Amino acid sequence: MVNMEVMGMLTGTRRSRRPAIPRVMAGITAAVLMSVPAPGPSAAGPHAGAPKLAVAADPTATARVVKSFGRLLPGFEVNRGQVDAQVKFLTRGSGYTLFLTPSEAVLVLRAPDAMPAAGQALVSTAEVRMHLAGATAQPRVAGVEKLPGIVNYFLGNDPAQWHADIPTYAEVVYQGVYPGIDLIHHGTQGRLEYDFVVGPGAEPGAIRVEFQGADGIVVDAHGDLVLHTAVGDLRQRKPAIYQDVNGVRRAIAGDYVVLGPRRVGFQVAAYDRSRPLIIDPVLLYSTYLGGSGFEVCYDVAIDATGNAYVAGSTTLTDFPTTTGAVQTASGGSADAIVAKVDPTGSGLTYSTYLGGTAADVGYDIVTDAAGNAYVTGYTNSTNFPTTTTAFQTASSGSLDVFAAKVNPGGSGLVYSTYLGGGAAEEGYGIAVDGAGNAYVTGYTSSPDFPTTPGAFQAAFHNSANPDAAYDAFVTKLNPMGSGLIYSTYLGGGVVDVGYEIAIDADGNAYVTGYTASSNFPTTTGAFQTVQSGYADAFVTKVNPGGTGLLYSTFLGGGNNDLGYGIAVNAAGHILVAGRTASTNFPTTAGALQTGSDGPGDAFIAKFSSPATVPGQIEAEDFDQGGEGVAYHDLTPGNQGGQYRPAEDVDIIRYPNGAYVVNNFQTGEWLQYTIQVAQTGTYRLDLLVSRRWDLTSRWHAEIDNQPVTGSVVVPDTGSWDTFWWVGVGGITLTAGPHVLRIVADQEYFNFAALRILPAESPFAGTPAAVPGQIEAEDFDHGGEGVAYHDLTPGNQGGQYRPDVDVDISRYSNGAYVVNNFQTGEWLQYTIQVPQAGTYRLELLVSRRWDVPSRVHVDVDTQPVTGSVVVPDTGSWDVFWWVGLGSISLTAGTHVLRITADQEYFNVAAFRLLGP
């Protein structure tokens, strides 16, 4: 992969939901768009489940997503009986819960690493109470700005204890806590904040905040208020104090002031007391689904009708299940869970345990169009539920991957299978294609992990270091889970882990994760072929058969980088999200955030796939990389400025919406990364226009080697008229290559290029029947393959000048194959949608008295006799001449027109019917 389109960072300081990477990766922090609880490590293996990628289609949409999450997190839910009656509102975040009562705010903190092991329910917590000394005893408390999300609690097996449709609000306002002073609780990008709004004439010195539950408080050198608690320090940033004056925020100097062992106030400099004053300290649609102990949700999928599917794990015996579910009782110390929540979020369609007598965890879930749910994770239960015809019905090692398909009603398993060898492996990502094939990725430490013949990497890397014995894997299961379509290792000599997988319409698999292997497999021309830090993210595309990599790249800087989410859109663009601790993580100009702003950052990257050959590539879709890397342009700036405005290539937009690289000058070049599907001989054509009398020329290079001579760009009659001009006989090997188009002589416009097999239809696909086909649009392939012409060169030279067929241009702009001589022929590939009888007609002209004749073959068999071409009275007068009715079967055919007797001109032919 070469073309990185958009890459940026999102900064914060939250703990990953994955446990530490073995050895050197411990303690990395990162920010993501949504905070989620951090699970503990599984019994073995490098990681547990990771944050999911929410895909935005473009950078603008990404910015909207960031802004939306900034507004929505956290929301304050109304207390409808889900907690103690004293509480009016509450909000939850990663590692905390905040309860708001009329007289105080209670913040319950959980130690960041205090997630229980299997079978344990206790966590380490601290409780900090914030009380306003001398405040109004019963202020009016109200939610402000209702949010679109609701909260539901499905707790235990008793529906009477469930609470649904609980509204949430962006803010909670306490009015008149002191005379003329309001208190507002709100959240921004996952951080808790509270503002004191001091009205005109009110006294900010009246505010006195008491903290109970802290071992001590101190204002540090930065002006932050630090509260020491049993689970760590709670930090409140130095208050932002300001006034809004005519729409402009005016900062006012001020600080915390310690008034006692557990009491603080605010010291404020002089300000305009006729205006309100804001004092803003900063503290560091969700459904709670669970019982009376420990549970965690690792993934949520949404189907087309809005149902939500949840996968995770629980240690509870009273987790809410539904009647008739696959498994209504807990099986062991921890079970995977699968639940389906209806589109309103107010009810369970189904909910089930999924596990045996040991520990089982569901990490990832997807659905198909029929509503089946596909789940993967790990199990160390020897009696994990499997189906009779499953690929692997028995456990093989200490931990095994499981892959299960749950039917739409949650009442049964379509299939469930182990997947593993004699050591340990976990499944982290699962995807499904339109045919119901499931694709799974994760890690394995088993040298005997099941692989298939011809797989890209059939053998484990066999590292001698026991701490580095992990490879990623990619496995494709058939729709019934009874066999492997392919299965391959993916890794180098150290640690490699696959976290997420996506599928495109062609069945290519896209995988991301992290690698600590310097010899992780990459492809020629990839964006980053050399490891940068101890651990880099990777992005890999596996072909539909699992036999090879279409491309593979590292992605990272000098520290540790991990890819957690991946998606691919219809255009073949790949979106990757993850976390980075690298200050030099690669970013692109104009990205949302191009630099690191903390000890850990989230990243979002967008790649465009190498263009597939055979195929067509738009000229403006050259590689990323900038001047001297992806292109060379002599004129600073993008003269058109309407597409890729940050590049120096001149791109203009035509009224029909198409983009064109404008005024290609001598010495300028554009570079394209291509992926050749099959070794063979190809032809390269450029779609170009030229109007001036200069003899414009271009040539092409592949992997820095010239593959064409200097090709003339003909005068197309108008800058708005484009012709395909190219050459054949280019040998390409399967795999990635770098194509460079170089202007040898200015000026010309360049709209697109195409690379097609040397013998191929003119347009790349067979001409449609019924329909009309222009005579000059015969197939590619050259003399003796696509045509036979007795006169060297193109005597007209105005269209397809690289072929030896004589093509003339008429004053009305039409092209004609000129002076068809005895024995000459032209060949056309056609596509017949329906078997039947079709009428074949030729548009011809003839003036001389010689009785010219023509016949037609289809698939080398004559389908007409020798038909006379009549004297049309002038070479410029064309008649449709019927050659008779021919029978054609549905499918692709090759039609050949042969001159039995010279001379005549051919403008077009048509097949009508059936």
Coordinates of N, CA and C in Angstrom, one line a residue, residues 385-394 403 414-419 477-478 480-484:
P385 N -19.8 -25.2 23.7 CA -20.8 -25.7 22.8 C -20.4 -25.7 21.3
T386 N -20.3 -26.8 20.7 CA -20.0 -26.9 19.2 C -21.1 -27.6 18.5
T387 N -21.2 -27.6 17.2 CA -22.2 -28.3 16.4 C -21.6 -29.5 15.8
T388 N -22.4 -30.4 15.4 CA -22.0 -31.8 15.0 C -21.0 -31.7 13.8
T389 N -21.4 -30.9 12.8 CA -20.6 -30.9 11.6 C -19.5 -29.8 11.6
A390 N -19.2 -29.2 12.8 CA -18.3 -28.1 12.8 C -16.9 -28.6 12.4
F391 N -16.1 -27.6 11.9 CA -14.7 -27.9 11.5 C -13.9 -28.5 12.6
Q392 N -14.0 -28.0 13.8 CA -13.2 -28.6 14.9 C -14.1 -28.7 16.1
T393 N -14.4 -29.9 16.6 CA -15.4 -30.0 17.6 C -14.7 -30.2 19.0
A394 N -13.4 -30.3 19.0 CA -12.7 -30.6 20.3 C -11.7 -29.5 20.5
A403 N -15.5 -19.7 16.9 CA -16.3 -19.0 15.9 C -17.7 -19.6 15.9
V414 N -26.3 -22.0 14.3 CA -26.2 -22.6 12.9 C -24.9 -23.4 12.9
Y415 N -23.8 -22.8 13.5 CA -22.6 -23.6 13.7 C -21.9 -23.0 14.8
S416 N -21.0 -23.8 15.4 CA -20.1 -23.3 16.4 C -18.9 -24.2 16.4
T417 N -17.7 -23.7 16.3 CA -16.5 -24.5 16.2 C -15.3 -23.9 17.0
Y418 N -14.5 -24.8 17.5 CA -13.2 -24.4 17.9 C -12.3 -24.1 16.7
L419 N -11.2 -23.3 16.9 CA -10.2 -23.1 15.9 C -8.9 -22.9 16.6
L477 N -13.8 -19.3 6.9 CA -14.7 -20.5 7.2 C -15.8 -20.5 6.2
N478 N -16.2 -21.7 5.7 CA -17.4 -21.8 4.8 C -18.7 -21.5 5.5
M480 N -21.3 -23.0 6.5 CA -21.8 -23.9 7.5 C -20.8 -24.2 8.6
G481 N -19.6 -23.5 8.6 CA -18.6 -23.7 9.6 C -18.0 -25.0 9.6
S482 N -18.2 -25.8 8.5 CA -17.7 -27.2 8.5 C -16.3 -27.4 7.9
G483 N -15.8 -26.3 7.3 CA -14.5 -26.4 6.7 C -13.8 -25.1 6.5
L484 N -12.5 -25.1 6.2 CA -11.7 -23.9 6.0 C -11.6 -23.7 4.5

